[in-house]
mmCIF file of C-alpha atoms in Angstrom:
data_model
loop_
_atom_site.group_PDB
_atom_site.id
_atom_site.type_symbol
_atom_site.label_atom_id
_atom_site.label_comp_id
_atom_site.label_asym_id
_atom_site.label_seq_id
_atom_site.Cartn_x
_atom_site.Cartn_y
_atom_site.Cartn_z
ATOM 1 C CA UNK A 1 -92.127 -178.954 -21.760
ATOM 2 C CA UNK A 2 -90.494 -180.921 -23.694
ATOM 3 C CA UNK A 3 -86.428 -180.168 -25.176
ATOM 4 C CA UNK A 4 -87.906 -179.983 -29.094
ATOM 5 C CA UNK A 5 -90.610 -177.073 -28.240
ATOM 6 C CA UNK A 6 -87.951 -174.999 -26.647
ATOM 7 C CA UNK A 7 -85.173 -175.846 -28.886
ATOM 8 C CA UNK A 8 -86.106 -177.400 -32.300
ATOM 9 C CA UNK A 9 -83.242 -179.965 -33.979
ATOM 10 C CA UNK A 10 -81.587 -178.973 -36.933
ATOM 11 C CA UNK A 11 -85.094 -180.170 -38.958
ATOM 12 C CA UNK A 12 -87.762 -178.759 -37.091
ATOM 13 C CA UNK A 13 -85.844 -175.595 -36.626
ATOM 14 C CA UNK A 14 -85.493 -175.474 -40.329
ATOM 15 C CA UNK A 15 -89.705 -175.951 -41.060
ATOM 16 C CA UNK A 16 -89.886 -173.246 -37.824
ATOM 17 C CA UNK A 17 -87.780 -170.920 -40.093
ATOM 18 C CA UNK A 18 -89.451 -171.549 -43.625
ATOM 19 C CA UNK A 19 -92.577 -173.854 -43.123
ATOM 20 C CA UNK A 20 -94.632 -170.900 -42.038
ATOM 21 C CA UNK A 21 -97.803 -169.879 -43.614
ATOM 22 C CA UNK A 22 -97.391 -167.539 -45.937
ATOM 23 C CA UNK A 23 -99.749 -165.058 -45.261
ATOM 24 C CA UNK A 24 -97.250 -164.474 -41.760
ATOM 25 C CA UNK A 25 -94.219 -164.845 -43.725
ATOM 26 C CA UNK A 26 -95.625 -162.007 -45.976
ATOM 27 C CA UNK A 27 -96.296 -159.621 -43.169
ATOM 28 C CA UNK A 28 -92.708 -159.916 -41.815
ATOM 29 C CA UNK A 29 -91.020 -158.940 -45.156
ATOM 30 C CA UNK A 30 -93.064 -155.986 -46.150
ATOM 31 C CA UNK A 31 -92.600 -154.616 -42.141
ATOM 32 C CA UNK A 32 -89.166 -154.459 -42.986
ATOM 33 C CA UNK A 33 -89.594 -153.096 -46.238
ATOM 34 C CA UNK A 34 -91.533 -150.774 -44.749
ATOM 35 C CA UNK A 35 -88.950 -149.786 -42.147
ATOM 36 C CA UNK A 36 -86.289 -149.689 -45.274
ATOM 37 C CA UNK A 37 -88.040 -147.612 -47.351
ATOM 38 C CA UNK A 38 -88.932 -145.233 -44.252
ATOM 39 C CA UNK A 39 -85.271 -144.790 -42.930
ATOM 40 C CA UNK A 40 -84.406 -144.386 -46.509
ATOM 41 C CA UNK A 41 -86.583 -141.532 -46.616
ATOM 42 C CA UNK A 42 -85.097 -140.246 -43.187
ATOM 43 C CA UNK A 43 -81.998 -140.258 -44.483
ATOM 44 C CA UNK A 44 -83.098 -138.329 -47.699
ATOM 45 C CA UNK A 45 -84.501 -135.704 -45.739
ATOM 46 C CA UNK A 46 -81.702 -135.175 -43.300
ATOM 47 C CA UNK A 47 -79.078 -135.086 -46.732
ATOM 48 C CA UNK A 48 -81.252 -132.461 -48.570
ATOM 49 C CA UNK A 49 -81.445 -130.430 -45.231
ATOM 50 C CA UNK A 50 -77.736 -130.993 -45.045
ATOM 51 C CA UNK A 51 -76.916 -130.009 -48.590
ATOM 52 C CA UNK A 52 -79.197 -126.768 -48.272
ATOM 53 C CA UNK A 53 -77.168 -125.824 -45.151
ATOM 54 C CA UNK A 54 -74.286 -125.887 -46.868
ATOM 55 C CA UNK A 55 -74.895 -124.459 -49.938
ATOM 56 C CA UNK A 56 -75.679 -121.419 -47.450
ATOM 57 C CA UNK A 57 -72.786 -121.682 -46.062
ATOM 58 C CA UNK A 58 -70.876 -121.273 -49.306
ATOM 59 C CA UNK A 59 -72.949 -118.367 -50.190
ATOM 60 C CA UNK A 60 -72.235 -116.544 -46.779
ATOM 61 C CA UNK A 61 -68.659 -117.037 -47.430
ATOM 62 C CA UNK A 62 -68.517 -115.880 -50.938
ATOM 63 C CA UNK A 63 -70.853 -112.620 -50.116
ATOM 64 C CA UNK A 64 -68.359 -112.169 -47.676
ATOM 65 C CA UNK A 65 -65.175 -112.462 -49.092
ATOM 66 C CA UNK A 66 -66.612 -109.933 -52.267
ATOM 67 C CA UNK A 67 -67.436 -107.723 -49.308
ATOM 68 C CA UNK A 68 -64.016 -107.562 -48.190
ATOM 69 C CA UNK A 69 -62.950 -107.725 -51.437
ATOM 70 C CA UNK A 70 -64.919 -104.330 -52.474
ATOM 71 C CA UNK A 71 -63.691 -102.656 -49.454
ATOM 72 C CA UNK A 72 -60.459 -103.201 -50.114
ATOM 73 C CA UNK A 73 -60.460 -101.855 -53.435
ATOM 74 C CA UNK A 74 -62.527 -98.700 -52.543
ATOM 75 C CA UNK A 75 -59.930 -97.944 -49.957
ATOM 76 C CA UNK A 76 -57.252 -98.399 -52.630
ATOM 77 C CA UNK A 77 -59.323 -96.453 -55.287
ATOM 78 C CA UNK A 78 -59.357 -93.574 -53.101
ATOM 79 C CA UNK A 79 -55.586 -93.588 -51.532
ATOM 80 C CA UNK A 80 -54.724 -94.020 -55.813
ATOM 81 C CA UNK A 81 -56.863 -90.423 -56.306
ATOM 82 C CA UNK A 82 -55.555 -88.430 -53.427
ATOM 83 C CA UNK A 83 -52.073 -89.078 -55.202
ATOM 84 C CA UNK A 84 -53.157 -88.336 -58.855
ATOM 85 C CA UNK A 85 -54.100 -84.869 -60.074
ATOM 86 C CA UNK A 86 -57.606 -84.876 -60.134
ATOM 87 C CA UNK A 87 -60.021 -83.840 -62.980
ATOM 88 C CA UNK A 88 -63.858 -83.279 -62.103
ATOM 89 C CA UNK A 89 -66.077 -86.261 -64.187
ATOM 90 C CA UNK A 90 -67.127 -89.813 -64.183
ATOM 91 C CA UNK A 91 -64.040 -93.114 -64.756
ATOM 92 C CA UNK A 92 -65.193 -96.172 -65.036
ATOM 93 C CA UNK A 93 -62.511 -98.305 -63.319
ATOM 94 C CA UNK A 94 -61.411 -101.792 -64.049
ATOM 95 C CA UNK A 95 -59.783 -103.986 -60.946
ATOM 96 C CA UNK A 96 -59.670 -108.038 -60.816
ATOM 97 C CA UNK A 97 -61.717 -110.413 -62.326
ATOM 98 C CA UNK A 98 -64.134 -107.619 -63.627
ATOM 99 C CA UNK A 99 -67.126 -109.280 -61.953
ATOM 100 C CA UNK A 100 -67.034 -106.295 -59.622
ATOM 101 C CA UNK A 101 -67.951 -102.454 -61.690
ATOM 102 C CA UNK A 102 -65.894 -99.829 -59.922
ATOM 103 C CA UNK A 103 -67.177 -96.042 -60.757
ATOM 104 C CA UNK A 104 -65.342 -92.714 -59.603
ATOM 105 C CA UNK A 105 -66.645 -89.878 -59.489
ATOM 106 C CA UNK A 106 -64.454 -86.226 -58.826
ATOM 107 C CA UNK A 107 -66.504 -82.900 -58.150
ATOM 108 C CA UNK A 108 -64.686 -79.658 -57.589
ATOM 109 C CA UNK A 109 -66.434 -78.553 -53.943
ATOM 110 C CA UNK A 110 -66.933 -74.256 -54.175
ATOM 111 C CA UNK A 111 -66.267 -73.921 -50.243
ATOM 112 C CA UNK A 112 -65.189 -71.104 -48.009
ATOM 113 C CA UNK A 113 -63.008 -70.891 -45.052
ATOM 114 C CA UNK A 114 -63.833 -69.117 -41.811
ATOM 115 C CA UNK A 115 -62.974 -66.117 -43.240
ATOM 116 C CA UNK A 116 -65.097 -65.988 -46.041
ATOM 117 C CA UNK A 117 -62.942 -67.116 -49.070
ATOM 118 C CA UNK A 118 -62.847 -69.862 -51.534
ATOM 119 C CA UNK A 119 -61.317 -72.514 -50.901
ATOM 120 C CA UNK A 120 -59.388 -73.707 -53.987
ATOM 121 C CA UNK A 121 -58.581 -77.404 -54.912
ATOM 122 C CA UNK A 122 -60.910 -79.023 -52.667
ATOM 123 C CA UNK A 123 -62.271 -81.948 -54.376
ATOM 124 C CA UNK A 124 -65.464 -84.767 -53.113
ATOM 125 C CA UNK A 125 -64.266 -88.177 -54.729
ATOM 126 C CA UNK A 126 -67.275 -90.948 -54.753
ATOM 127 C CA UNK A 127 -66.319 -94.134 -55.268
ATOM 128 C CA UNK A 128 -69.220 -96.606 -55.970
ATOM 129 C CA UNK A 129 -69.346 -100.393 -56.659
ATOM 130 C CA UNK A 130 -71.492 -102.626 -57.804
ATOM 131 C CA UNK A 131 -71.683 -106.483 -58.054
ATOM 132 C CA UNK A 132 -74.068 -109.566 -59.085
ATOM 133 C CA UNK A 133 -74.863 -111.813 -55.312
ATOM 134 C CA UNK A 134 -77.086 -114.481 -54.818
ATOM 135 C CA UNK A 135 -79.226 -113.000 -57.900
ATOM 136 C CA UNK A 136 -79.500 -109.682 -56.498
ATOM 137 C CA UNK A 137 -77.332 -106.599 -57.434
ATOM 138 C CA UNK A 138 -75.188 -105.202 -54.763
ATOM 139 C CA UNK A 139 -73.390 -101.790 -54.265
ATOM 140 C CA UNK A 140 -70.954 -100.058 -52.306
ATOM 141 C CA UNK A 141 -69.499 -96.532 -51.584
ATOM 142 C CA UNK A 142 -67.165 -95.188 -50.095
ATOM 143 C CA UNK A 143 -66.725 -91.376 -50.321
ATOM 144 C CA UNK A 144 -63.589 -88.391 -49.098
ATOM 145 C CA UNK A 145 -63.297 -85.246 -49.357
ATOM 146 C CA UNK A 146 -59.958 -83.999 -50.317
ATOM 147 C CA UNK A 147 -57.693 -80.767 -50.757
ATOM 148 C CA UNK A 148 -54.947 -80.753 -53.854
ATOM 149 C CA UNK A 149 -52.315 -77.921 -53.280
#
């Protein structure tokens, strides 16, 4: 073999690069197109996936955090009633940013003790709660059953 079919000089090199037919020249660029256009649409894929993932996560955390949120408050709801004088009936109660509806509810319990008699002041306090999630309503309760001397 001779040196110029292995290694073409700066000239032939140059018509080895560019003086191809163009049909073959053709083929080459849309292969790579192709591969463009296909790890393009890899990628796309993988950052949609990635994008739903963590728009999940977000809306894991923030269910979560207005679940702790809500049972916070009902505990604090009820420790606020056992210290109040209590009057049977519905309250409507406001805490927050008001995204979260807080309802109590006191009913005067008729119960007896061992021996028989009534058992004054004894009170069932319901507190319920209710809140918009992911498009879907949620509620919580938390209920105590308490005696007033």
């Amino acid at each position: 073999m001779s040196p110029q079919s292995t290694f073409c000089g700066a000239l032939p090199r140059f018509r080895c690069r560019f003086g191809m037919p163009r049909q073959v020249r053709g083929r080459g660029s849309g292969f790579v197109l192709w591969e463009m256009l296909l790890g393009l649409a890899i990628f796309c894929v993988g950052a949609i996936a990635l994008t739903t993932a963590l728009q999940q996560a977000v809306d894991t955390v923030i269910l979560i955090h207005d679940e702790s949120e809500v049972r916070q408050d009902l505990e604090s709801i009820l420790a606020e009633a056992s210290v109040n004088k209590l009057q049977p009936g519905k309250t409507a109660i406001f805490m927050g940013d008001h995204r979260i509806q807080y309802q109590r509810e006191v009913v005067f319990l008729p119960e007896r003790n061992s021996r028989g008699q009534p058992v004054a002041n004894l009170w069932q306090i319901t507190v319920r709660a209710s809140w918009l999630a992911r498009n879907r309503v949620r509620t919580s309760e938390a209920q105590e059953v308490l005696f007033q001397p």
